[in-house]
Tab-separated table of C-alpha atoms in Angstrom:
chain	number	residue	atom	x	y	z
A	134	ASP	CA	-0.161	0.256	0.520
A	135	ALA	CA	1.116	2.696	-0.646
A	136	GLY	CA	2.560	5.673	2.603
A	137	VAL	CA	1.314	9.376	2.822
A	138	THR	CA	2.311	11.608	-0.791
A	139	GLN	CA	3.014	14.686	-1.200
A	140	SER	CA	3.877	16.900	-4.213
A	141	PRO	CA	5.632	18.793	-5.473
A	142	THR	CA	8.825	17.509	-3.397
A	143	HIS	CA	10.993	20.212	-3.525
A	144	LEU	CA	10.247	24.033	-5.291
A	145	ILE	CA	11.170	27.276	-5.422
A	146	LYS	CA	9.414	30.125	-5.058
A	147	THR	CA	10.350	34.395	-4.539
A	148	ARG	CA	8.534	36.656	-2.555
A	149	GLY	CA	5.449	37.613	-3.033
A	150	GLN	CA	4.590	34.433	-5.101
A	151	HIS	CA	1.904	32.177	-4.451
A	152	VAL	CA	2.445	28.422	-3.510
A	153	THR	CA	0.297	24.930	-3.605
A	154	LEU	CA	1.196	21.883	-2.470
A	155	ARG	CA	-0.535	18.957	-2.613
A	156	CYS	CA	-0.941	15.916	-0.123
A	157	SER	CA	-2.906	12.684	-0.473
A	158	PRO	CA	-3.581	10.282	2.217
A	159	ILE	CA	-3.481	6.590	3.530
A	160	SER	CA	-6.466	4.722	1.231
A	161	GLY	CA	-8.563	4.576	3.959
A	162	HIS	CA	-7.601	7.359	6.307
A	163	LYS	CA	-10.034	11.272	6.660
A	164	SER	CA	-8.217	12.730	8.322
A	165	VAL	CA	-5.568	15.050	7.261
A	166	SER	CA	-3.615	17.274	9.377
A	167	TRP	CA	-0.270	19.340	7.563
A	168	TYR	CA	2.484	20.712	9.751
A	169	GLN	CA	5.395	23.184	8.916
A	170	GLN	CA	9.140	22.556	10.626
A	171	VAL	CA	11.390	24.758	10.060
A	172	LEU	CA	15.264	24.254	10.420
A	173	GLY	CA	16.197	23.403	13.452
A	174	GLN	CA	12.337	22.976	14.437
A	175	GLY	CA	10.283	20.837	15.960
A	176	PRO	CA	7.103	20.603	13.677
A	177	GLN	CA	4.116	22.636	14.238
A	178	PHE	CA	0.918	21.905	13.404
A	179	ILE	CA	-1.574	24.431	10.528
A	180	PHE	CA	-4.710	23.008	9.593
A	181	GLN	CA	-6.551	19.699	10.836
A	182	TYR	CA	-9.066	18.291	7.778
A	183	TYR	CA	-11.369	15.223	8.496
A	184	GLU	CA	-14.841	14.446	5.722
A	185	LYS	CA	-13.679	17.498	4.359
A	186	GLU	CA	-14.465	19.829	6.573
A	187	GLU	CA	-12.265	22.218	8.449
A	188	ARG	CA	-11.323	20.904	12.301
A	189	GLY	CA	-9.216	22.978	13.793
A	190	ARG	CA	-5.957	25.419	13.018
A	191	GLY	CA	-2.878	26.374	14.358
A	192	ASN	CA	-1.391	30.023	14.710
A	193	PHE	CA	-0.647	31.194	10.878
A	194	PRO	CA	-1.993	33.754	9.474
A	195	ASP	CA	-5.052	33.720	6.937
A	196	ARG	CA	-2.631	34.516	3.686
A	197	PHE	CA	-2.390	30.254	4.894
A	198	SER	CA	-5.181	27.943	3.693
A	199	ALA	CA	-6.585	24.186	2.593
A	200	ARG	CA	-9.132	22.089	0.966
A	201	GLN	CA	-9.467	18.825	1.854
A	202	PHE	CA	-11.428	16.538	-1.316
A	203	PRO	CA	-14.485	14.414	-1.625
A	204	ASN	CA	-11.736	11.779	-2.011
A	205	TYR	CA	-9.527	12.604	0.636
A	206	SER	CA	-6.795	14.894	-0.712
A	207	SER	CA	-6.031	17.947	0.303
A	208	GLU	CA	-3.984	20.962	-0.689
A	209	LEU	CA	-2.435	23.502	1.416
A	210	ASN	CA	-2.379	27.527	-0.518
A	211	VAL	CA	0.522	30.176	0.119
A	212	ASN	CA	-0.708	33.727	-0.139
A	213	ALA	CA	1.672	36.377	-0.373
A	214	LEU	CA	5.013	34.187	0.354
A	215	LEU	CA	8.346	35.165	2.837
A	216	LEU	CA	11.677	34.761	3.108
A	217	GLY	CA	10.104	32.685	6.455
A	218	ASP	CA	8.301	30.596	5.135
A	219	SER	CA	10.969	28.383	3.979
A	220	ALA	CA	10.027	25.439	5.615
A	221	LEU	CA	9.112	21.826	5.290
A	222	TYR	CA	6.310	21.202	4.987
A	223	LEU	CA	4.877	17.632	5.905
A	224	CYS	CA	1.121	15.983	5.650
A	225	ALA	CA	0.082	14.173	8.220
A	226	SER	CA	-2.896	11.271	7.614
A	227	SER	CA	-5.015	9.467	10.655
A	228	GLN	CA	-7.799	6.921	9.586
A	229	GLU	CA	-10.707	7.682	12.429
A	230	ALA	CA	-12.643	10.503	13.353
A	231	PRO	CA	-9.709	12.659	15.214
A	232	MET	CA	-8.937	10.410	18.656
A	233	ASN	CA	-5.652	9.341	19.107
A	234	THR	CA	-5.146	7.173	16.478
A	235	GLU	CA	-1.977	7.260	15.080
A	236	ALA	CA	-0.831	10.179	11.870
A	237	PHE	CA	1.591	8.348	9.157
A	238	PHE	CA	3.247	11.589	8.332
A	239	GLY	CA	4.358	12.142	4.299
A	240	GLN	CA	8.209	12.551	3.458
A	241	GLY	CA	7.714	16.655	2.536
A	242	THR	CA	6.799	19.191	0.424
A	243	ARG	CA	10.901	21.380	1.071
A	244	LEU	CA	9.907	25.415	-0.854
A	245	THR	CA	12.260	28.135	-0.147
A	246	VAL	CA	10.852	31.440	-1.136
A	247	VAL	CA	14.493	33.415	-1.913
B	261	ALA	CA	-3.095	24.206	25.332
B	262	GLN	CA	-0.687	20.930	24.897
B	263	SER	CA	3.713	21.251	25.053
B	264	VAL	CA	6.639	19.021	25.261
B	265	THR	CA	10.070	19.802	25.960
B	266	GLN	CA	12.897	18.149	25.790
B	267	LEU	CA	16.542	19.532	27.255
B	268	ASP	CA	20.031	18.575	25.349
B	269	SER	CA	19.047	19.780	21.528
B	270	HIS	CA	21.911	17.514	20.448
B	271	VAL	CA	22.820	13.713	22.147
B	272	SER	CA	25.842	12.047	21.262
B	273	VAL	CA	25.973	8.347	22.401
B	274	SER	CA	29.185	5.910	21.543
B	275	GLU	CA	28.055	2.589	19.710
B	276	GLY	CA	26.594	0.406	22.057
B	277	THR	CA	25.833	2.780	24.719
B	278	PRO	CA	22.811	3.093	26.462
B	279	VAL	CA	20.070	6.067	24.735
B	280	LEU	CA	18.111	8.401	26.528
B	281	LEU	CA	16.550	11.902	25.385
B	282	ARG	CA	14.548	13.749	27.886
B	283	CYS	CA	10.934	14.663	27.625
B	284	ASN	CA	7.740	16.567	30.236
B	285	TYR	CA	4.723	17.648	28.878
B	286	SER	CA	2.008	19.761	29.279
B	287	SER	CA	-0.988	18.891	29.716
B	288	SER	CA	-4.544	19.822	31.014
B	289	TYR	CA	-5.900	16.657	30.480
B	290	SER	CA	-4.973	13.460	30.441
B	291	PRO	CA	-2.666	13.175	26.843
B	292	SER	CA	-1.943	10.781	24.794
B	293	LEU	CA	1.576	10.531	24.019
B	294	PHE	CA	3.607	9.603	20.754
B	295	TRP	CA	7.739	9.620	19.875
B	296	TYR	CA	8.842	9.658	16.167
B	297	VAL	CA	12.291	9.343	14.956
B	298	GLN	CA	13.095	12.319	11.096
B	299	HIS	CA	16.422	10.582	9.530
B	300	PRO	CA	17.509	12.664	7.227
B	301	ASN	CA	16.119	12.891	3.703
B	302	LYS	CA	12.795	10.356	5.251
B	303	GLY	CA	9.261	11.412	6.678
B	304	LEU	CA	9.046	11.171	10.253
B	305	GLN	CA	8.337	7.858	12.076
B	306	LEU	CA	6.545	6.664	14.493
B	307	LEU	CA	8.454	4.731	17.075
B	308	LEU	CA	6.094	4.892	20.839
B	309	LYS	CA	3.422	5.877	21.640
B	310	TYR	CA	0.882	5.171	24.768
B	311	THR	CA	-2.350	6.126	25.111
B	312	SER	CA	-3.352	5.686	28.983
B	313	ALA	CA	-2.398	1.552	28.803
B	314	ALA	CA	0.730	0.597	30.223
B	315	THR	CA	2.483	3.050	31.777
B	316	LEU	CA	5.936	0.988	30.662
B	317	VAL	CA	5.698	1.836	26.446
B	318	LYS	CA	8.084	-0.677	24.120
B	319	GLY	CA	8.309	0.213	20.399
B	320	ILE	CA	9.985	-0.111	17.284
B	321	ASN	CA	13.808	-0.917	16.985
B	322	GLY	CA	14.585	-1.310	20.516
B	323	PHE	CA	12.743	1.844	22.410
B	324	GLU	CA	10.282	1.994	24.959
B	325	ALA	CA	8.950	4.986	27.101
B	326	GLU	CA	7.656	5.173	30.595
B	327	PHE	CA	5.182	7.572	31.534
B	328	LYS	CA	5.144	8.342	34.895
B	329	LYS	CA	2.727	10.720	35.772
B	330	SER	CA	3.756	12.298	38.806
B	331	GLU	CA	7.277	13.878	36.657
B	332	THR	CA	5.371	14.539	33.740
B	333	SER	CA	7.478	12.452	32.131
B	334	PHE	CA	8.104	10.267	28.664
B	335	HIS	CA	11.894	9.647	28.272
B	336	LEU	CA	12.712	7.557	25.358
B	337	THR	CA	15.845	4.456	26.159
B	338	LYS	CA	17.389	2.262	24.547
B	339	PRO	CA	19.943	-0.760	25.800
B	340	SER	CA	22.720	-0.291	22.687
B	341	ALA	CA	23.108	2.585	21.353
B	342	HIS	CA	23.651	0.534	16.656
B	343	MET	CA	24.752	3.194	13.828
B	344	SER	CA	21.676	3.543	12.483
B	345	ASP	CA	19.416	5.493	15.350
B	346	ALA	CA	21.461	8.511	14.666
B	347	ALA	CA	18.694	10.678	13.683
B	348	GLU	CA	15.756	12.987	14.999
B	349	TYR	CA	13.921	12.373	17.588
B	350	PHE	CA	11.025	14.383	18.791
B	351	CYS	CA	8.399	14.280	21.771
B	352	VAL	CA	5.236	15.019	20.542
B	353	VAL	CA	1.754	15.141	22.917
B	354	SER	CA	-1.260	15.236	21.559
B	355	ASP	CA	-4.590	16.641	22.622
B	356	LYS	CA	-7.851	15.364	22.319
B	357	ASP	CA	-8.034	16.311	18.511
B	358	ASN	CA	-5.588	14.985	17.645
B	359	ARG	CA	-3.713	18.009	16.965
B	360	LEU	CA	0.043	17.239	17.761
B	361	ALA	CA	2.207	19.472	19.401
B	362	PHE	CA	5.674	18.740	18.483
B	363	GLY	CA	9.071	19.089	21.304
B	364	LYS	CA	12.188	20.980	19.339
B	365	GLY	CA	13.315	17.471	19.118
B	366	ASN	CA	16.934	15.805	20.333
B	367	GLN	CA	19.626	15.267	16.926
B	368	VAL	CA	21.503	11.728	18.132
B	369	VAL	CA	24.194	11.184	16.435
B	370	VAL	CA	26.211	7.893	17.482
B	371	ILE	CA	29.755	7.658	17.202
B	372	PRO	CA	31.324	4.671	16.457
């Protein structure tokens, strides 16, 4: 079975641009969460979606948005990119309604803003 | 809000000697706790998890952790380090909606 897949694996953007990151959860998983990992730090929670509805949002500006599609895949969008948005963006999927079930992580998208 | 403290951002151990990574948590209710490992250019992998069952939790690759409520700790141990254990380790606490709060991580170096 395929694990959590994220695309692209790497990308470089210029300040002020917009970026879309994509995530496909493990088959059968209905919950997707997004995390930002800045170099040298632990991942920080950005969004959680379950059954296509937003269930939670971390302390990130409105430039960050996300959505989940009927097939449970998800997109993370970031507008007006800043240098500080450079990070590894991780997607995690879990099987059921968020109740302490194990989260499986993708390998991430490395975003560099120049 | 839940939070995790991991001291010793960098830990060096000799191959064959014990590994101890310390984690203290803060939670407003009975937490679920996890340890994840991140190898270079790889995704996060779950080592073990505590979800209010046995306080001593055994994980993969010989790792184990003990939940101590009185000390609000969840330290990770391994009796004998292997070269393949070189990686970054994260202690994680989950809130009731399964949103994960990560510690800053321990970068483990294994010396041959």
